[in-house]
């Protein structure tokens, strides 16, 4: 994935110099120019002049060739309208040379990296689904096969690796650090941590907001106390990670009601 991102950035930087219309055409789609249909169109029309010569039928065919299943005709009309817009252009020979360079980056770097990511993703899902802990990990809201595999890869399947939930939370960087000196007390987030697990935890917590009502309530409660978005997500990840450690130790799947038990109402009298 890092190789794919690097190849994407190199190609995107080049396209900005002579073919910004292509970036605009696929800027609103998830994945952008890394999508199969975007790469198919760029391979057939690597310059603004070549893109302007495409008909709607040809563009639709390229989209289907790149894996587009539905809405190819409507998307082709929209893309052609973007390609036909008047823009500043490089001299003809310079544009052609940059087009050749874009094709070289596309074929030698981005296409290969995207293909490798797809192949590795399939292999990762297969290996994860065959693992004994897959059922427990997949039962958590926000954890799919790939995200679950990344969590499993970082924490491992040795039950004695972490003595308790606090150890795995510190390892992931979700548990805060408290520094006390005299009368001063400072609570901050951990900077020394497993960065891969921390990044995965951020995506896990964010996905759980829409998949778990309890996670959403927990996040909203933290936000209501004045915490920033990132801090609230980190706290939610901390909560979910503790639940995951408990479930793996006891061999049970995630239970939404037990994980996010509603807090009892406070009996503290209110001042008039």
PDB file of C-alpha atoms in Angstrom:
ATOM      1  CA  UNK A   1       0.000   0.000   0.000  1.00  0.00           C
ATOM      2  CA  UNK A   2       2.890   2.362   0.714  1.00  0.00           C
ATOM      3  CA  UNK A   3       4.358   1.580  -2.718  1.00  0.00           C
ATOM      4  CA  UNK A   4       0.971   2.262  -4.318  1.00  0.00           C
ATOM      5  CA  UNK A   5       0.660   5.593  -2.522  1.00  0.00           C
ATOM      6  CA  UNK A   6       4.153   6.608  -3.635  1.00  0.00           C
ATOM      7  CA  UNK A   7       3.409   5.676  -7.261  1.00  0.00           C
ATOM      8  CA  UNK A   8       0.086   7.535  -7.087  1.00  0.00           C
ATOM      9  CA  UNK A   9       1.728  10.690  -5.773  1.00  0.00           C
ATOM     10  CA  UNK A  10       4.394  10.677  -8.488  1.00  0.00           C
ATOM     11  CA  UNK A  11       1.823  10.280 -11.256  1.00  0.00           C
ATOM     12  CA  UNK A  12      -0.547  12.815  -9.725  1.00  0.00           C
ATOM     13  CA  UNK A  13       2.271  15.363  -9.463  1.00  0.00           C
ATOM     14  CA  UNK A  14       3.078  14.906 -13.149  1.00  0.00           C
ATOM     15  CA  UNK A  15      -0.556  15.172 -14.264  1.00  0.00           C
ATOM     16  CA  UNK A  16      -0.911  18.458 -12.417  1.00  0.00           C
ATOM     17  CA  UNK A  17       1.772  19.898 -14.684  1.00  0.00           C
ATOM     18  CA  UNK A  18       0.068  19.180 -18.009  1.00  0.00           C
ATOM     19  CA  UNK A  19      -3.269  17.331 -17.540  1.00  0.00           C
ATOM     20  CA  UNK A  20      -5.158  18.775 -14.527  1.00  0.00           C
ATOM     21  CA  UNK A  21      -8.470  18.027 -16.220  1.00  0.00           C
ATOM     22  CA  UNK A  22      -7.902  14.321 -15.681  1.00  0.00           C
ATOM     23  CA  UNK A  23      -7.441  14.851 -11.952  1.00  0.00           C
ATOM     24  CA  UNK A  24     -10.645  16.898 -11.862  1.00  0.00           C
ATOM     25  CA  UNK A  25     -12.544  14.226 -13.779  1.00  0.00           C
ATOM     26  CA  UNK A  26     -11.782  11.552 -11.207  1.00  0.00           C
ATOM     27  CA  UNK A  27     -11.329  13.779  -8.170  1.00  0.00           C
ATOM     28  CA  UNK A  28     -14.788  13.071  -6.717  1.00  0.00           C
ATOM     29  CA  UNK A  29     -14.570   9.272  -6.973  1.00  0.00           C
ATOM     30  CA  UNK A  30     -13.229   7.149  -4.148  1.00  0.00           C
ATOM     31  CA  UNK A  31      -9.686   6.087  -4.962  1.00  0.00           C
ATOM     32  CA  UNK A  32      -9.277   8.771  -7.644  1.00  0.00           C
ATOM     33  CA  UNK A  33      -6.755   7.861 -10.318  1.00  0.00           C
ATOM     34  CA  UNK A  34      -5.959   4.590  -8.524  1.00  0.00           C
ATOM     35  CA  UNK A  35      -9.300   3.155  -9.633  1.00  0.00           C
ATOM     36  CA  UNK A  36      -9.228   0.655 -12.472  1.00  0.00           C
ATOM     37  CA  UNK A  37     -11.455   2.709 -14.781  1.00  0.00           C
ATOM     38  CA  UNK A  38      -9.306   5.823 -14.275  1.00  0.00           C
ATOM     39  CA  UNK A  39      -6.157   3.911 -15.157  1.00  0.00           C
ATOM     40  CA  UNK A  40      -7.854   2.420 -18.231  1.00  0.00           C
ATOM     41  CA  UNK A  41      -8.858   5.873 -19.507  1.00  0.00           C
ATOM     42  CA  UNK A  42      -5.398   7.308 -18.854  1.00  0.00           C
ATOM     43  CA  UNK A  43      -3.714   4.418 -20.652  1.00  0.00           C
ATOM     44  CA  UNK A  44      -5.824   5.113 -23.759  1.00  0.00           C
ATOM     45  CA  UNK A  45      -5.661   8.917 -23.531  1.00  0.00           C
ATOM     46  CA  UNK A  46      -2.517  10.080 -21.692  1.00  0.00           C
ATOM     47  CA  UNK A  47      -2.695  13.686 -22.984  1.00  0.00           C
ATOM     48  CA  UNK A  48      -5.418  16.365 -23.055  1.00  0.00           C
ATOM     49  CA  UNK A  49      -5.506  16.202 -26.851  1.00  0.00           C
ATOM     50  CA  UNK A  50      -6.068  12.443 -26.811  1.00  0.00           C
ATOM     51  CA  UNK A  51      -8.757  12.758 -24.152  1.00  0.00           C
ATOM     52  CA  UNK A  52     -10.622  15.417 -26.163  1.00  0.00           C
ATOM     53  CA  UNK A  53     -10.718  13.096 -29.173  1.00  0.00           C
ATOM     54  CA  UNK A  54     -12.531  10.355 -27.253  1.00  0.00           C
ATOM     55  CA  UNK A  55     -16.215   9.820 -27.991  1.00  0.00           C
ATOM     56  CA  UNK A  56     -18.721   9.036 -25.250  1.00  0.00           C
ATOM     57  CA  UNK A  57     -18.979   5.450 -26.508  1.00  0.00           C
ATOM     58  CA  UNK A  58     -15.206   4.988 -26.415  1.00  0.00           C
ATOM     59  CA  UNK A  59     -14.979   6.432 -22.899  1.00  0.00           C
ATOM     60  CA  UNK A  60     -17.804   4.176 -21.705  1.00  0.00           C
ATOM     61  CA  UNK A  61     -16.001   1.173 -23.172  1.00  0.00           C
ATOM     62  CA  UNK A  62     -12.802   2.114 -21.360  1.00  0.00           C
ATOM     63  CA  UNK A  63     -14.709   2.473 -18.094  1.00  0.00           C
ATOM     64  CA  UNK A  64     -16.184  -1.010 -18.489  1.00  0.00           C
ATOM     65  CA  UNK A  65     -12.755  -2.337 -19.401  1.00  0.00           C
ATOM     66  CA  UNK A  66     -11.453  -0.894 -16.137  1.00  0.00           C
ATOM     67  CA  UNK A  67     -14.110  -2.661 -14.085  1.00  0.00           C
ATOM     68  CA  UNK A  68     -17.042  -0.215 -14.065  1.00  0.00           C
ATOM     69  CA  UNK A  69     -20.255  -2.192 -13.724  1.00  0.00           C
ATOM     70  CA  UNK A  70     -23.041   0.392 -13.634  1.00  0.00           C
ATOM     71  CA  UNK A  71     -23.525   3.934 -14.866  1.00  0.00           C
ATOM     72  CA  UNK A  72     -20.731   3.770 -17.426  1.00  0.00           C
ATOM     73  CA  UNK A  73     -22.624   5.744 -20.075  1.00  0.00           C
ATOM     74  CA  UNK A  74     -23.603   8.590 -17.746  1.00  0.00           C
ATOM     75  CA  UNK A  75     -20.099   8.753 -16.290  1.00  0.00           C
ATOM     76  CA  UNK A  76     -18.607   8.827 -19.785  1.00  0.00           C
ATOM     77  CA  UNK A  77     -20.718  11.859 -20.707  1.00  0.00           C
ATOM     78  CA  UNK A  78     -19.576  13.660 -17.559  1.00  0.00           C
ATOM     79  CA  UNK A  79     -15.901  12.814 -18.172  1.00  0.00           C
ATOM     80  CA  UNK A  80     -16.030  13.961 -21.785  1.00  0.00           C
ATOM     81  CA  UNK A  81     -17.555  17.271 -20.698  1.00  0.00           C
ATOM     82  CA  UNK A  82     -14.638  17.788 -18.303  1.00  0.00           C
ATOM     83  CA  UNK A  83     -12.082  16.849 -20.971  1.00  0.00           C
ATOM     84  CA  UNK A  84     -13.590  19.359 -23.428  1.00  0.00           C
ATOM     85  CA  UNK A  85     -13.217  22.317 -21.078  1.00  0.00           C
ATOM     86  CA  UNK A  86     -10.746  25.026 -22.145  1.00  0.00           C
ATOM     87  CA  UNK A  87      -7.577  25.020 -20.033  1.00  0.00           C
ATOM     88  CA  UNK A  88      -4.026  26.260 -20.237  1.00  0.00           C
ATOM     89  CA  UNK A  89      -1.937  23.757 -22.195  1.00  0.00           C
ATOM     90  CA  UNK A  90       1.734  22.926 -22.505  1.00  0.00           C
ATOM     91  CA  UNK A  91       3.397  23.220 -25.948  1.00  0.00           C
ATOM     92  CA  UNK A  92       2.523  20.269 -28.182  1.00  0.00           C
ATOM     93  CA  UNK A  93       5.911  18.538 -28.014  1.00  0.00           C
ATOM     94  CA  UNK A  94       6.160  19.065 -24.235  1.00  0.00           C
ATOM     95  CA  UNK A  95       2.640  17.695 -23.755  1.00  0.00           C
ATOM     96  CA  UNK A  96       3.429  14.633 -25.812  1.00  0.00           C
ATOM     97  CA  UNK A  97       6.648  14.017 -23.883  1.00  0.00           C
ATOM     98  CA  UNK A  98       4.820  14.323 -20.568  1.00  0.00           C
ATOM     99  CA  UNK A  99       2.176  11.932 -21.863  1.00  0.00           C
ATOM    100  CA  UNK A 100       4.851   9.340 -22.572  1.00  0.00           C
ATOM    101  CA  UNK A 101       6.259   9.855 -19.093  1.00  0.00           C
ATOM    102  CA  UNK A 102       2.772   9.473 -17.574  1.00  0.00           C
ATOM    103  CA  UNK A 103       2.296   6.181 -19.417  1.00  0.00           C
ATOM    104  CA  UNK A 104       5.651   4.950 -18.128  1.00  0.00           C
ATOM    105  CA  UNK A 105       4.710   5.792 -14.514  1.00  0.00           C
ATOM    106  CA  UNK A 106       1.281   4.240 -14.982  1.00  0.00           C
ATOM    107  CA  UNK A 107       2.464   0.935 -16.439  1.00  0.00           C
ATOM    108  CA  UNK A 108       5.689   0.440 -14.518  1.00  0.00           C
ATOM    109  CA  UNK A 109       4.608   1.732 -11.115  1.00  0.00           C
ATOM    110  CA  UNK A 110       0.936   2.420 -10.405  1.00  0.00           C
ATOM    111  CA  UNK A 111      -0.618  -0.483 -12.347  1.00  0.00           C
ATOM    112  CA  UNK A 112       1.831  -2.930 -10.800  1.00  0.00           C
ATOM    113  CA  UNK A 113       1.341  -1.572  -7.288  1.00  0.00           C
ATOM    114  CA  UNK A 114      -2.468  -1.645  -7.575  1.00  0.00           C
ATOM    115  CA  UNK A 115      -2.381  -5.210  -8.868  1.00  0.00           C
ATOM    116  CA  UNK A 116      -0.086  -6.265  -6.030  1.00  0.00           C
ATOM    117  CA  UNK A 117      -2.344  -4.633  -3.432  1.00  0.00           C
ATOM    118  CA  UNK A 118      -5.393  -6.488  -4.795  1.00  0.00           C
ATOM    119  CA  UNK A 119      -3.511  -9.792  -4.809  1.00  0.00           C
ATOM    120  CA  UNK A 120      -2.193  -9.325  -1.285  1.00  0.00           C
ATOM    121  CA  UNK A 121      -5.638  -8.257  -0.054  1.00  0.00           C
ATOM    122  CA  UNK A 122      -7.182 -11.496  -1.330  1.00  0.00           C
ATOM    123  CA  UNK A 123      -4.422 -13.574   0.251  1.00  0.00           C
ATOM    124  CA  UNK A 124      -4.731 -11.648   3.524  1.00  0.00           C
ATOM    125  CA  UNK A 125      -8.498 -12.171   3.724  1.00  0.00           C
ATOM    126  CA  UNK A 126      -8.085 -15.882   3.036  1.00  0.00           C
ATOM    127  CA  UNK A 127      -5.417 -16.297   5.712  1.00  0.00           C
ATOM    128  CA  UNK A 128      -7.386 -14.219   8.226  1.00  0.00           C
ATOM    129  CA  UNK A 129     -10.617 -16.147   7.718  1.00  0.00           C
ATOM    130  CA  UNK A 130      -8.728 -19.386   8.367  1.00  0.00           C
ATOM    131  CA  UNK A 131      -7.333 -18.123  11.684  1.00  0.00           C
ATOM    132  CA  UNK A 132      -8.998 -19.356  14.928  1.00  0.00           C
ATOM    133  CA  UNK A 133      -9.376 -15.781  16.228  1.00  0.00           C
ATOM    134  CA  UNK A 134     -11.102 -14.492  13.075  1.00  0.00           C
ATOM    135  CA  UNK A 135     -14.629 -15.093  14.388  1.00  0.00           C
ATOM    136  CA  UNK A 136     -13.991 -13.125  17.590  1.00  0.00           C
ATOM    137  CA  UNK A 137     -12.213 -10.231  15.876  1.00  0.00           C
ATOM    138  CA  UNK A 138     -14.792  -9.977  13.076  1.00  0.00           C
ATOM    139  CA  UNK A 139     -17.622  -9.783  15.615  1.00  0.00           C
ATOM    140  CA  UNK A 140     -16.489  -6.275  16.592  1.00  0.00           C
ATOM    141  CA  UNK A 141     -18.245  -3.354  14.943  1.00  0.00           C
ATOM    142  CA  UNK A 142     -15.957  -1.595  12.472  1.00  0.00           C
ATOM    143  CA  UNK A 143     -13.563  -4.518  11.970  1.00  0.00           C
ATOM    144  CA  UNK A 144     -13.636  -6.103   8.518  1.00  0.00           C
ATOM    145  CA  UNK A 145     -11.337  -8.844   7.185  1.00  0.00           C
ATOM    146  CA  UNK A 146      -8.497  -6.495   6.219  1.00  0.00           C
ATOM    147  CA  UNK A 147      -8.703  -4.239   9.274  1.00  0.00           C
ATOM    148  CA  UNK A 148      -9.100  -7.264  11.517  1.00  0.00           C
ATOM    149  CA  UNK A 149      -6.082  -8.902   9.907  1.00  0.00           C
ATOM    150  CA  UNK A 150      -3.984  -5.783  10.573  1.00  0.00           C
ATOM    151  CA  UNK A 151      -5.032  -5.774  14.232  1.00  0.00           C
ATOM    152  CA  UNK A 152      -4.243  -9.490  14.551  1.00  0.00           C
ATOM    153  CA  UNK A 153      -0.881  -9.045  12.842  1.00  0.00           C
ATOM    154  CA  UNK A 154       0.195  -6.374  15.334  1.00  0.00           C
ATOM    155  CA  UNK A 155      -1.081  -7.891  18.598  1.00  0.00           C
ATOM    156  CA  UNK A 156      -0.346 -11.516  17.650  1.00  0.00           C
ATOM    157  CA  UNK A 157      -2.162 -14.596  18.902  1.00  0.00           C
ATOM    158  CA  UNK A 158       0.021 -15.351  21.946  1.00  0.00           C
ATOM    159  CA  UNK A 159      -2.309 -14.981  24.931  1.00  0.00           C
ATOM    160  CA  UNK A 160       0.623 -14.446  27.315  1.00  0.00           C
ATOM    161  CA  UNK A 161       2.147 -11.573  25.354  1.00  0.00           C
ATOM    162  CA  UNK A 162       0.149  -8.918  27.232  1.00  0.00           C
ATOM    163  CA  UNK A 163      -0.324  -9.360  30.968  1.00  0.00           C
ATOM    164  CA  UNK A 164      -3.535  -7.312  31.042  1.00  0.00           C
ATOM    165  CA  UNK A 165      -5.633  -4.875  29.040  1.00  0.00           C
ATOM    166  CA  UNK A 166      -3.525  -1.917  30.212  1.00  0.00           C
ATOM    167  CA  UNK A 167      -0.455  -3.450  28.569  1.00  0.00           C
ATOM    168  CA  UNK A 168      -2.045  -3.804  25.145  1.00  0.00           C
ATOM    169  CA  UNK A 169      -3.535  -0.303  25.392  1.00  0.00           C
ATOM    170  CA  UNK A 170      -0.113   1.152  26.149  1.00  0.00           C
ATOM    171  CA  UNK A 171       1.355  -0.842  23.260  1.00  0.00           C
ATOM    172  CA  UNK A 172      -1.268   0.615  20.900  1.00  0.00           C
ATOM    173  CA  UNK A 173      -0.855   4.141  22.260  1.00  0.00           C
ATOM    174  CA  UNK A 174      -4.541   4.503  23.141  1.00  0.00           C
ATOM    175  CA  UNK A 175      -3.942   4.769  26.900  1.00  0.00           C
ATOM    176  CA  UNK A 176      -2.929   8.264  28.063  1.00  0.00           C
ATOM    177  CA  UNK A 177       0.292   9.073  29.878  1.00  0.00           C
ATOM    178  CA  UNK A 178       0.085  10.833  33.262  1.00  0.00           C
ATOM    179  CA  UNK A 179       2.985  12.965  34.441  1.00  0.00           C
ATOM    180  CA  UNK A 180       2.924  14.361  37.979  1.00  0.00           C
ATOM    181  CA  UNK A 181       5.432  16.707  39.578  1.00  0.00           C
ATOM    182  CA  UNK A 182       4.632  18.479  42.802  1.00  0.00           C
ATOM    183  CA  UNK A 183       1.252  20.100  42.414  1.00  0.00           C
ATOM    184  CA  UNK A 184       1.200  19.834  38.626  1.00  0.00           C
ATOM    185  CA  UNK A 185      -0.566  16.990  36.819  1.00  0.00           C
ATOM    186  CA  UNK A 186      -0.342  16.546  33.056  1.00  0.00           C
ATOM    187  CA  UNK A 187      -2.266  13.955  31.022  1.00  0.00           C
ATOM    188  CA  UNK A 188      -1.214  13.522  27.382  1.00  0.00           C
ATOM    189  CA  UNK A 189      -1.436  10.919  24.629  1.00  0.00           C
ATOM    190  CA  UNK A 190       1.414   8.483  24.028  1.00  0.00           C
ATOM    191  CA  UNK A 191       3.930   9.264  21.320  1.00  0.00           C
ATOM    192  CA  UNK A 192       5.945   6.046  21.669  1.00  0.00           C
ATOM    193  CA  UNK A 193       3.649   3.319  20.382  1.00  0.00           C
ATOM    194  CA  UNK A 194       3.029   0.794  17.645  1.00  0.00           C
ATOM    195  CA  UNK A 195       2.214   3.224  14.865  1.00  0.00           C
ATOM    196  CA  UNK A 196       0.635   0.612  12.590  1.00  0.00           C
ATOM    197  CA  UNK A 197      -1.744  -0.536  15.310  1.00  0.00           C
ATOM    198  CA  UNK A 198      -2.542   3.056  16.295  1.00  0.00           C
ATOM    199  CA  UNK A 199      -3.386   3.959  12.680  1.00  0.00           C
ATOM    200  CA  UNK A 200      -5.554   0.879  12.297  1.00  0.00           C
ATOM    201  CA  UNK A 201      -7.255   1.697  15.583  1.00  0.00           C
ATOM    202  CA  UNK A 202      -8.165   5.163  14.286  1.00  0.00           C
ATOM    203  CA  UNK A 203      -9.889   3.634  11.242  1.00  0.00           C
ATOM    204  CA  UNK A 204     -11.515   0.975  13.436  1.00  0.00           C
ATOM    205  CA  UNK A 205     -12.996   3.532  15.833  1.00  0.00           C
ATOM    206  CA  UNK A 206     -14.172   5.767  12.990  1.00  0.00           C
ATOM    207  CA  UNK A 207     -15.937   2.874  11.258  1.00  0.00           C
ATOM    208  CA  UNK A 208     -17.528   1.784  14.535  1.00  0.00           C
ATOM    209  CA  UNK A 209     -19.333   5.130  14.810  1.00  0.00           C
ATOM    210  CA  UNK A 210     -21.827   4.080  12.141  1.00  0.00           C
ATOM    211  CA  UNK A 211     -21.858   0.348  12.936  1.00  0.00           C
ATOM    212  CA  UNK A 212     -22.296   0.485  16.714  1.00  0.00           C
ATOM    213  CA  UNK A 213     -24.867   2.650  18.556  1.00  0.00           C
ATOM    214  CA  UNK A 214     -22.920   2.187  21.783  1.00  0.00           C
ATOM    215  CA  UNK A 215     -19.699   3.375  20.155  1.00  0.00           C
ATOM    216  CA  UNK A 216     -21.484   6.417  18.770  1.00  0.00           C
ATOM    217  CA  UNK A 217     -22.917   7.272  22.186  1.00  0.00           C
ATOM    218  CA  UNK A 218     -19.483   6.874  23.790  1.00  0.00           C
ATOM    219  CA  UNK A 219     -17.904   9.145  21.162  1.00  0.00           C
ATOM    220  CA  UNK A 220     -20.623  11.800  21.504  1.00  0.00           C
ATOM    221  CA  UNK A 221     -20.243  11.786  25.288  1.00  0.00           C
ATOM    222  CA  UNK A 222     -16.499  12.396  25.002  1.00  0.00           C
ATOM    223  CA  UNK A 223     -17.075  15.189  22.493  1.00  0.00           C
ATOM    224  CA  UNK A 224     -19.603  16.786  24.818  1.00  0.00           C
ATOM    225  CA  UNK A 225     -16.914  17.081  27.490  1.00  0.00           C
ATOM    226  CA  UNK A 226     -14.815  19.208  25.147  1.00  0.00           C
ATOM    227  CA  UNK A 227     -12.507  16.581  23.628  1.00  0.00           C
ATOM    228  CA  UNK A 228     -11.377  17.003  20.028  1.00  0.00           C
ATOM    229  CA  UNK A 229     -12.408  14.543  17.332  1.00  0.00           C
ATOM    230  CA  UNK A 230      -9.062  12.711  17.327  1.00  0.00           C
ATOM    231  CA  UNK A 231      -8.959  12.460  21.118  1.00  0.00           C
ATOM    232  CA  UNK A 232     -12.506  11.101  21.261  1.00  0.00           C
ATOM    233  CA  UNK A 233     -11.706   8.486  18.616  1.00  0.00           C
ATOM    234  CA  UNK A 234      -8.564   7.491  20.514  1.00  0.00           C
ATOM    235  CA  UNK A 235     -10.611   7.070  23.702  1.00  0.00           C
ATOM    236  CA  UNK A 236     -13.158   4.943  21.810  1.00  0.00           C
ATOM    237  CA  UNK A 237     -10.340   2.822  20.400  1.00  0.00           C
ATOM    238  CA  UNK A 238      -9.025   2.416  23.927  1.00  0.00           C
ATOM    239  CA  UNK A 239     -12.428   1.125  25.028  1.00  0.00           C
ATOM    240  CA  UNK A 240     -12.779  -1.249  22.076  1.00  0.00           C
ATOM    241  CA  UNK A 241      -9.235  -2.558  22.482  1.00  0.00           C
ATOM    242  CA  UNK A 242      -9.943  -3.427  26.110  1.00  0.00           C
ATOM    243  CA  UNK A 243     -13.058  -5.302  25.019  1.00  0.00           C
ATOM    244  CA  UNK A 244     -11.060  -7.143  22.354  1.00  0.00           C
ATOM    245  CA  UNK A 245      -8.443  -8.226  24.893  1.00  0.00           C
ATOM    246  CA  UNK A 246     -11.181  -9.546  27.196  1.00  0.00           C
ATOM    247  CA  UNK A 247     -12.951 -11.414  24.387  1.00  0.00           C
ATOM    248  CA  UNK A 248      -9.732 -13.027  23.156  1.00  0.00           C
ATOM    249  CA  UNK A 249      -8.806 -14.107  26.678  1.00  0.00           C
ATOM    250  CA  UNK A 250     -12.235 -15.582  27.398  1.00  0.00           C
ATOM    251  CA  UNK A 251     -12.990 -16.894  23.906  1.00  0.00           C
ATOM    252  CA  UNK A 252     -16.279 -15.033  23.463  1.00  0.00           C
ATOM    253  CA  UNK A 253     -17.541 -12.782  20.688  1.00  0.00           C
ATOM    254  CA  UNK A 254     -18.307  -9.091  21.017  1.00  0.00           C
ATOM    255  CA  UNK A 255     -21.548  -8.176  22.805  1.00  0.00           C
ATOM    256  CA  UNK A 256     -22.757  -4.655  22.124  1.00  0.00           C
ATOM    257  CA  UNK A 257     -24.965  -4.387  25.217  1.00  0.00           C
ATOM    258  CA  UNK A 258     -22.308  -5.617  27.628  1.00  0.00           C
ATOM    259  CA  UNK A 259     -19.534  -3.517  26.075  1.00  0.00           C
ATOM    260  CA  UNK A 260     -21.466  -0.257  26.268  1.00  0.00           C
ATOM    261  CA  UNK A 261     -23.675  -0.609  29.323  1.00  0.00           C
ATOM    262  CA  UNK A 262     -25.690   2.599  29.897  1.00  0.00           C
ATOM    263  CA  UNK A 263     -24.486   4.599  32.849  1.00  0.00           C
ATOM    264  CA  UNK A 264     -26.926   4.762  35.788  1.00  0.00           C
ATOM    265  CA  UNK A 265     -28.444   8.213  36.400  1.00  0.00           C
ATOM    266  CA  UNK A 266     -26.628  10.320  38.951  1.00  0.00           C
ATOM    267  CA  UNK A 267     -28.348  10.755  42.344  1.00  0.00           C
ATOM    268  CA  UNK A 268     -26.427  13.917  43.156  1.00  0.00           C
ATOM    269  CA  UNK A 269     -28.934  16.655  44.083  1.00  0.00           C
ATOM    270  CA  UNK A 270     -28.997  19.704  41.843  1.00  0.00           C
ATOM    271  CA  UNK A 271     -28.555  23.125  43.399  1.00  0.00           C
ATOM    272  CA  UNK A 272     -31.371  25.567  42.926  1.00  0.00           C
TER     273      UNK A 272
END
